[in-house]
Amino acid sequence: MQDTHIIDRVSEEHLWNQVFTRQTGADFFYAVSTMGVYCRPGCPSPRPLRKNTRFFRSPTEAEAAGFRACKRCDPKGERARIAQDVVRDASAFIEASDEVPSLDVLAKRSGYSRFHFLRMFRNHTGLTPRAYADAIRARRLHASLANGNRVIDAVADAGFGSESRVYENTATLLGMTPGAARRGGQGERIRTAFADCPFGRLLVGATAKGVCFIGFAEPDEALMADLRRRFPQAAISTDDAALAGTVGAVLDFLREPRQALDLPLDLRGTAFQQRVWRTLCTIPPGETRSYAQLAAMAGNPKAVRAVARSCATNPVSLAVPCHRVVGSDGGLTGYRWGVPRKQALLEHERALSAGPKPQV
């Protein structure tokens, strides 16, 4: 049996209040009789008069009553779906191209003007096509260097015109020098320690600078393989005694979460990734933020996809609490260690914030 719709449960005055305050995510639509259009409650159009406002459960109901979809808020999501398809096609075309396609070529391919295409691409990726192409080449460069290829060869394979471009922008592209990326941890020692935690096995890895990896909820072999993939050339050794305090801090955090784990960290990523990871640490336990909110907090409201990728590549789960980021509708989106664990972490944090202290 389906749940009763919101319109059946609350008064029209309550619905009107959501329209007046432009609430996003509300489960109804409103129409303006004098304009002949219907909208989402969060529509940025000028507010209608209350006497001219009607409420509907769905676009189908509104259209049956003779109203057409608003072009500003796109209540049926049709324009948004078209834009997503255009951006998805352009992104695939950029990725498959040896050279960075010009804006004119991309716009012509999309069937839109240069200005309209650029705006669509920025709105959906948070980047210009040029910046998106640079991000792809940076990823290829990092992968090539991690495989041990010479810097000059990796630069050429990734599609950069010269080494000077890479060295001028190492912080943005790699978060480290090309030589360090190529070495993949060569010459470094990573100490590791396993432990049992409420979600199964836990692996902590640390360099001389600080914790560089925290993984959990997988078999020992899988956790170690993940660490080796990130540092393929490093000397990895077990050192339970040296990491006893660090492992204890992680276990304490699981029992009673805080805003962030107070541990020295060795985080390696681009300048943008570093900013996102630092911002994640400001989210209080028991609270969540959407990817869009996190992007705004990190100083780039349009970079929602880039923020999501930064969360997905977070090497120190728990210490950098990416489990506190959710979808725009509040839904639990993908999590490296499994959505059920993400839900359990959030529920545990909320329970502790509310007062009782159940175990995870």
CSV table of C-alpha atoms in Angstrom, one decimal:
chain,number,residue,atom,x,y,z
A,1,MET,CA,0.0,0.0,0.0
A,2,GLN,CA,1.4,3.4,-1.0
A,3,ASP,CA,1.9,6.1,1.5
A,4,THR,CA,-0.7,8.9,1.6
A,5,HIS,CA,0.5,11.8,-0.5
A,6,ILE,CA,1.6,15.0,1.3
A,7,ILE,CA,-1.4,16.9,-0.2
A,8,ASP,CA,-3.7,14.5,1.6
A,9,ARG,CA,-1.9,15.0,4.9
A,10,VAL,CA,-1.5,18.7,5.3
A,11,SER,CA,-3.4,21.9,4.8
A,12,GLU,CA,-3.0,24.0,1.7
A,13,GLU,CA,-1.7,26.8,4.0
A,14,HIS,CA,1.2,24.6,4.9
A,15,LEU,CA,1.9,23.9,1.2
A,16,TRP,CA,1.6,27.6,0.5
A,17,ASN,CA,4.2,28.3,3.2
A,18,GLN,CA,6.6,26.0,1.4
A,19,VAL,CA,6.0,27.8,-1.9
A,20,PHE,CA,6.5,31.2,-0.2
A,21,THR,CA,9.8,30.1,1.4
A,22,ARG,CA,10.9,28.3,-1.8
A,23,GLN,CA,11.5,25.0,-0.1
A,24,THR,CA,13.4,22.6,-2.3
A,25,GLY,CA,12.6,18.9,-2.5
A,26,ALA,CA,8.9,19.3,-1.5
A,27,ASP,CA,6.7,16.5,-2.8
A,28,PHE,CA,4.1,18.5,-4.7
A,29,PHE,CA,3.7,21.1,-7.5
A,30,TYR,CA,2.0,24.4,-7.6
A,31,ALA,CA,0.3,26.2,-10.5
A,32,VAL,CA,-0.4,29.9,-11.1
A,33,SER,CA,-3.8,30.4,-12.6
A,34,THR,CA,-3.0,33.9,-14.1
A,35,MET,CA,0.2,32.6,-15.8
A,36,GLY,CA,-1.0,29.1,-16.9
A,37,VAL,CA,2.2,27.4,-15.7
A,38,TYR,CA,3.0,25.0,-12.9
A,39,CYS,CA,6.3,24.9,-10.9
A,40,ARG,CA,8.3,23.2,-8.2
A,41,PRO,CA,8.0,24.9,-4.8
A,42,GLY,CA,11.6,26.0,-5.0
A,43,CYS,CA,11.1,27.8,-8.3
A,44,PRO,CA,13.1,31.1,-8.5
A,45,SER,CA,10.3,32.9,-10.4
A,46,PRO,CA,8.5,35.8,-8.6
A,47,ARG,CA,6.1,34.4,-6.0
A,48,PRO,CA,2.5,34.3,-7.1
A,49,LEU,CA,-0.4,35.7,-5.1
A,50,ARG,CA,-1.9,33.1,-2.8
A,51,LYS,CA,-5.4,33.5,-4.4
A,52,ASN,CA,-3.9,32.5,-7.8
A,53,THR,CA,-2.1,29.4,-6.5
A,54,ARG,CA,-3.3,25.8,-6.9
A,55,PHE,CA,-1.6,22.6,-5.7
A,56,PHE,CA,-1.1,19.3,-7.5
A,57,ARG,CA,0.4,15.9,-6.8
A,58,SER,CA,2.2,15.5,-10.1
A,59,PRO,CA,2.9,17.1,-13.5
A,60,THR,CA,0.3,14.8,-15.0
A,61,GLU,CA,-2.4,16.3,-12.7
A,62,ALA,CA,-1.3,19.9,-13.4
A,63,GLU,CA,-1.3,19.3,-17.2
A,64,ALA,CA,-4.7,17.7,-17.0
A,65,ALA,CA,-5.9,20.9,-15.4
A,66,GLY,CA,-4.6,22.9,-18.4
A,67,PHE,CA,-1.2,24.1,-17.0
A,68,ARG,CA,2.1,23.9,-18.8
A,69,ALA,CA,5.6,23.3,-17.3
A,70,CYS,CA,7.6,26.3,-16.1
A,71,LYS,CA,10.7,26.9,-18.2
A,72,ARG,CA,12.7,28.2,-15.2
A,73,CYS,CA,12.4,25.4,-12.7
A,74,ASP,CA,11.8,22.6,-15.3
A,75,PRO,CA,9.3,20.7,-13.0
A,76,LYS,CA,9.3,17.6,-15.2
A,77,GLY,CA,13.1,17.5,-15.3
A,78,GLU,CA,13.1,17.2,-19.1
A,79,ARG,CA,15.6,20.0,-19.8
A,80,ALA,CA,17.8,18.7,-17.1
A,81,ARG,CA,17.8,15.2,-18.6
A,82,ILE,CA,18.6,16.7,-22.1
A,83,ALA,CA,21.5,18.8,-20.5
A,84,GLN,CA,22.8,15.7,-18.7
A,85,ASP,CA,22.9,13.8,-22.0
A,86,VAL,CA,24.6,16.6,-23.8
A,87,VAL,CA,27.3,16.9,-21.1
A,88,ARG,CA,27.7,13.2,-20.9
A,89,ASP,CA,28.3,13.0,-24.6
A,90,ALA,CA,30.7,16.0,-24.5
A,91,SER,CA,32.6,14.5,-21.6
A,92,ALA,CA,33.0,11.1,-23.4
A,93,PHE,CA,34.2,13.0,-26.6
A,94,ILE,CA,36.8,15.0,-24.6
A,95,GLU,CA,38.0,11.8,-23.0
A,96,ALA,CA,38.4,10.0,-26.3
A,97,SER,CA,40.1,12.8,-28.1
A,98,ASP,CA,43.9,13.0,-28.4
A,99,GLU,CA,43.8,16.8,-28.5
A,100,VAL,CA,41.6,19.0,-26.3
A,101,PRO,CA,38.5,19.8,-28.5
A,102,SER,CA,37.8,23.5,-28.9
A,103,LEU,CA,34.7,25.1,-27.5
A,104,ASP,CA,33.4,25.7,-31.0
A,105,VAL,CA,33.8,22.0,-31.9
A,106,LEU,CA,32.0,20.9,-28.7
A,107,ALA,CA,29.2,23.4,-29.0
A,108,LYS,CA,28.6,22.5,-32.7
A,109,ARG,CA,28.5,18.8,-31.7
A,110,SER,CA,25.9,19.6,-29.0
A,111,GLY,CA,23.7,21.7,-31.3
A,112,TYR,CA,23.8,24.6,-28.9
A,113,SER,CA,25.5,28.0,-29.0
A,114,ARG,CA,28.9,28.4,-27.4
A,115,PHE,CA,27.5,30.3,-24.5
A,116,HIS,CA,24.6,27.9,-23.9
A,117,PHE,CA,26.8,24.8,-24.1
A,118,LEU,CA,29.5,26.3,-21.8
A,119,ARG,CA,26.8,27.2,-19.2
A,120,MET,CA,25.4,23.7,-19.3
A,121,PHE,CA,28.8,22.1,-19.0
A,122,ARG,CA,29.8,24.3,-16.1
A,123,ASN,CA,26.5,23.7,-14.3
A,124,HIS,CA,26.8,19.9,-14.5
A,125,THR,CA,30.5,19.4,-13.9
A,126,GLY,CA,31.6,22.6,-12.1
A,127,LEU,CA,34.4,22.9,-14.7
A,128,THR,CA,35.0,24.4,-18.1
A,129,PRO,CA,35.6,21.9,-20.9
A,130,ARG,CA,39.3,23.0,-20.9
A,131,ALA,CA,39.6,22.4,-17.1
A,132,TYR,CA,37.7,19.0,-17.5
A,133,ALA,CA,40.2,18.0,-20.2
A,134,ASP,CA,43.1,19.0,-18.0
A,135,ALA,CA,41.7,16.9,-15.1
A,136,ILE,CA,41.5,13.8,-17.5
A,137,ARG,CA,45.0,14.4,-18.6
A,138,ALA,CA,46.2,14.8,-15.0
A,139,ARG,CA,44.6,11.4,-14.1
A,140,ARG,CA,46.3,9.8,-17.1
A,141,LEU,CA,49.6,11.4,-16.1
A,142,HIS,CA,49.3,10.2,-12.5
A,143,ALA,CA,48.5,6.6,-13.6
A,144,SER,CA,51.4,6.6,-16.1
A,145,LEU,CA,53.8,7.9,-13.5
A,146,ALA,CA,52.6,5.4,-10.9
A,147,ASN,CA,53.4,2.7,-13.4
A,148,GLY,CA,57.0,3.8,-13.4
A,149,ASN,CA,57.1,5.5,-16.8
A,150,ARG,CA,59.7,8.2,-17.4
A,151,VAL,CA,58.3,11.7,-16.8
A,152,ILE,CA,58.9,12.8,-20.4
A,153,ASP,CA,57.0,9.7,-21.7
A,154,ALA,CA,54.2,10.1,-19.2
A,155,VAL,CA,53.7,13.7,-20.1
A,156,ALA,CA,53.5,12.9,-23.8
A,157,ASP,CA,51.2,9.9,-23.2
A,158,ALA,CA,48.8,12.0,-21.1
A,159,GLY,CA,48.5,14.6,-23.9
A,160,PHE,CA,50.4,17.5,-22.4
A,161,GLY,CA,52.4,19.6,-24.8
A,162,SER,CA,55.5,19.9,-22.7
A,163,GLU,CA,57.0,19.1,-19.3
A,164,SER,CA,57.0,22.8,-18.4
A,165,ARG,CA,53.2,22.9,-18.3
A,166,VAL,CA,53.2,20.0,-15.8
A,167,TYR,CA,55.9,21.4,-13.6
A,168,GLU,CA,54.3,24.9,-13.5
A,169,ASN,CA,51.0,23.3,-12.2
A,170,THR,CA,52.2,20.3,-10.1
A,171,ALA,CA,50.1,21.3,-7.1
A,172,THR,CA,46.9,21.5,-9.1
A,173,LEU,CA,47.6,18.5,-11.4
A,174,LEU,CA,49.2,16.0,-9.0
A,175,GLY,CA,49.5,17.4,-5.5
A,176,MET,CA,53.1,16.4,-5.7
A,177,THR,CA,56.1,16.6,-8.1
A,178,PRO,CA,56.0,14.3,-11.1
A,179,GLY,CA,59.1,12.5,-9.7
A,180,ALA,CA,57.3,11.8,-6.4
A,181,ALA,CA,54.2,10.5,-8.3
A,182,ARG,CA,56.5,8.3,-10.5
A,183,ARG,CA,58.2,6.8,-7.5
A,184,GLY,CA,54.8,5.7,-6.1
A,185,GLY,CA,56.2,5.8,-2.6
A,186,GLN,CA,59.6,4.4,-3.6
A,187,GLY,CA,62.1,5.0,-0.8
A,188,GLU,CA,59.4,5.4,1.8
A,189,ARG,CA,58.4,3.0,4.5
A,190,ILE,CA,54.8,2.5,5.4
A,191,ARG,CA,54.1,0.9,8.7
A,192,THR,CA,50.8,-1.0,9.0
A,193,ALA,CA,48.7,-2.6,11.7
A,194,PHE,CA,45.5,-4.7,11.5
A,195,ALA,CA,42.8,-4.8,14.2
A,196,ASP,CA,39.2,-5.9,14.7
A,197,CYS,CA,36.6,-3.2,14.7
A,198,PRO,CA,32.8,-3.3,14.8
A,199,PHE,CA,32.7,-3.6,11.0
A,200,GLY,CA,35.2,-6.4,10.7
A,201,ARG,CA,38.9,-5.9,10.0
A,202,LEU,CA,40.6,-2.5,10.1
A,203,LEU,CA,43.9,-1.6,8.5
A,204,VAL,CA,45.9,1.5,9.3
A,205,GLY,CA,49.0,2.6,7.3
A,206,ALA,CA,51.3,5.4,8.2
A,207,THR,CA,54.4,7.1,6.8
A,208,ALA,CA,56.9,9.0,8.9
A,209,LYS,CA,54.7,12.1,8.2
A,210,GLY,CA,51.4,10.6,9.4
A,211,VAL,CA,48.5,8.3,8.6
A,212,CYS,CA,48.2,7.7,4.9
A,213,PHE,CA,45.6,5.0,4.8
A,214,ILE,CA,42.6,3.8,6.8
A,215,GLY,CA,40.5,1.0,5.4
A,216,PHE,CA,38.0,-1.4,7.0
A,217,ALA,CA,35.2,-3.9,6.5
A,218,GLU,CA,37.1,-6.1,4.0
A,219,PRO,CA,39.4,-9.1,4.3
A,220,ASP,CA,43.1,-8.4,5.2
A,221,GLU,CA,44.3,-9.3,1.7
A,222,ALA,CA,41.9,-6.8,0.0
A,223,LEU,CA,42.8,-4.0,2.4
A,224,MET,CA,46.5,-4.5,1.9
A,225,ALA,CA,46.0,-4.7,-1.9
A,226,ASP,CA,44.2,-1.3,-1.7
A,227,LEU,CA,47.2,0.2,0.2
A,228,ARG,CA,49.7,-1.3,-2.2
A,229,ARG,CA,47.8,0.1,-5.2
A,230,ARG,CA,48.1,3.6,-3.8
A,231,PHE,CA,51.8,3.2,-2.9
A,232,PRO,CA,53.1,0.5,-5.3
A,233,GLN,CA,56.8,1.2,-4.7
A,234,ALA,CA,56.8,1.7,-1.0
A,235,ALA,CA,58.3,-0.7,1.5
A,236,ILE,CA,55.4,-1.9,3.6
A,237,SER,CA,55.9,-3.6,6.9
A,238,THR,CA,53.9,-4.6,10.0
A,239,ASP,CA,54.5,-2.6,13.1
A,240,ASP,CA,51.7,-3.2,15.6
A,241,ALA,CA,53.6,-1.8,18.5
A,242,ALA,CA,54.5,1.6,16.9
A,243,LEU,CA,50.9,2.0,15.6
A,244,ALA,CA,49.1,0.9,18.8
A,245,GLY,CA,48.1,4.4,19.8
A,246,THR,CA,47.0,5.3,16.3
A,247,VAL,CA,44.8,2.2,16.0
A,248,GLY,CA,43.4,2.8,19.4
A,249,ALA,CA,42.4,6.3,18.4
A,250,VAL,CA,40.6,5.0,15.3
A,251,LEU,CA,38.7,2.4,17.5
A,252,ASP,CA,37.8,5.1,20.0
A,253,PHE,CA,36.5,7.2,17.2
A,254,LEU,CA,34.2,4.4,16.1
A,255,ARG,CA,32.9,4.0,19.6
A,256,GLU,CA,32.4,7.7,20.2
A,257,PRO,CA,32.8,9.8,17.0
A,258,ARG,CA,34.1,13.4,17.1
A,259,GLN,CA,34.2,16.1,14.5
A,260,ALA,CA,37.5,14.7,13.1
A,261,LEU,CA,40.1,12.2,14.2
A,262,ASP,CA,43.0,14.1,15.9
A,263,LEU,CA,45.8,12.3,14.1
A,264,PRO,CA,48.7,13.5,12.0
A,265,LEU,CA,47.8,12.8,8.3
A,266,ASP,CA,49.9,12.3,5.2
A,267,LEU,CA,47.3,13.2,2.5
A,268,ARG,CA,48.4,13.3,-1.1
A,269,GLY,CA,46.1,14.8,-3.7
A,270,THR,CA,45.6,17.9,-5.8
A,271,ALA,CA,45.1,21.3,-4.2
A,272,PHE,CA,41.3,20.9,-4.8
A,273,GLN,CA,41.2,17.5,-3.2
A,274,GLN,CA,43.1,18.7,-0.2
A,275,ARG,CA,40.6,21.5,0.2
A,276,VAL,CA,37.6,19.2,0.0
A,277,TRP,CA,39.2,16.8,2.5
A,278,ARG,CA,39.9,19.6,5.0
A,279,THR,CA,36.3,20.9,4.5
A,280,LEU,CA,34.9,17.4,5.3
A,281,CYS,CA,36.6,17.5,8.7
A,282,THR,CA,34.5,20.5,9.6
A,283,ILE,CA,31.2,18.6,9.5
A,284,PRO,CA,30.1,17.8,13.0
A,285,PRO,CA,29.3,14.1,14.0
A,286,GLY,CA,25.6,13.4,13.7
A,287,GLU,CA,25.2,15.9,10.8
A,288,THR,CA,25.3,15.5,7.1
A,289,ARG,CA,25.9,17.8,4.1
A,290,SER,CA,25.0,17.3,0.5
A,291,TYR,CA,27.6,17.3,-2.2
A,292,ALA,CA,26.3,20.6,-3.4
A,293,GLN,CA,26.6,22.1,0.1
A,294,LEU,CA,30.2,20.6,0.4
A,295,ALA,CA,31.1,22.2,-2.9
A,296,ALA,CA,29.9,25.6,-1.6
A,297,MET,CA,31.8,25.1,1.7
A,298,ALA,CA,34.9,24.3,-0.3
A,299,GLY,CA,34.6,27.6,-2.2
A,300,ASN,CA,33.4,26.2,-5.6
A,301,PRO,CA,29.6,25.8,-5.6
A,302,LYS,CA,29.6,24.5,-9.2
A,303,ALA,CA,32.2,21.7,-8.7
A,304,VAL,CA,29.7,19.1,-7.3
A,305,ARG,CA,31.0,16.3,-9.4
A,306,ALA,CA,34.6,17.1,-8.6
A,307,VAL,CA,33.7,17.1,-4.9
A,308,ALA,CA,32.1,13.7,-5.3
A,309,ARG,CA,35.2,12.3,-6.9
A,310,SER,CA,37.4,13.8,-4.1
A,311,CYS,CA,35.2,12.0,-1.6
A,312,ALA,CA,35.5,8.7,-3.5
A,313,THR,CA,39.3,8.9,-3.5
A,314,ASN,CA,39.6,9.8,0.2
A,315,PRO,CA,42.4,7.5,1.4
A,316,VAL,CA,41.8,7.9,5.1
A,317,SER,CA,38.1,7.1,5.8
A,318,LEU,CA,36.9,8.0,9.3
A,319,ALA,CA,39.8,10.5,9.7
A,320,VAL,CA,38.3,12.4,6.9
A,321,PRO,CA,34.6,11.7,7.4
A,322,CYS,CA,33.3,11.4,3.9
A,323,HIS,CA,30.4,9.2,5.2
A,324,ARG,CA,28.8,12.5,6.4
A,325,VAL,CA,28.1,13.5,2.8
A,326,VAL,CA,24.7,12.5,1.2
A,327,GLY,CA,22.8,13.1,-1.9
A,328,SER,CA,20.7,16.3,-2.5
A,329,ASP,CA,17.6,14.4,-1.5
A,330,GLY,CA,19.2,13.1,1.7
A,331,GLY,CA,19.7,9.6,0.3
A,332,LEU,CA,22.8,7.6,1.1
A,333,THR,CA,24.8,7.5,-2.1
A,334,GLY,CA,27.8,5.3,-2.8
A,335,TYR,CA,30.4,4.7,-0.2
A,336,ARG,CA,33.8,3.0,-0.7
A,337,TRP,CA,33.2,0.7,2.3
A,338,GLY,CA,29.5,0.0,1.6
A,339,VAL,CA,26.3,1.9,2.0
A,340,PRO,CA,25.1,-0.2,5.0
A,341,ARG,CA,28.3,0.8,6.9
A,342,LYS,CA,27.7,4.4,6.0
A,343,GLN,CA,24.2,4.2,7.3
A,344,ALA,CA,25.4,2.5,10.5
A,345,LEU,CA,28.1,5.2,11.1
A,346,LEU,CA,25.6,8.0,10.7
A,347,GLU,CA,22.9,6.3,12.8
A,348,HIS,CA,25.5,5.7,15.6
A,349,GLU,CA,26.7,9.3,15.4
A,350,ARG,CA,23.1,10.6,15.5
A,351,ALA,CA,22.2,8.4,18.5
A,352,LEU,CA,25.2,9.6,20.4
A,353,SER,CA,24.4,13.3,19.6
A,354,ALA,CA,20.8,12.7,20.8
A,355,GLY,CA,22.0,11.3,24.2
A,356,PRO,CA,21.9,7.5,24.4
A,357,LYS,CA,25.1,5.7,23.7
A,358,PRO,CA,24.4,2.4,21.9
A,359,GLN,CA,27.2,0.4,20.5
A,360,VAL,CA,27.8,0.3,16.7
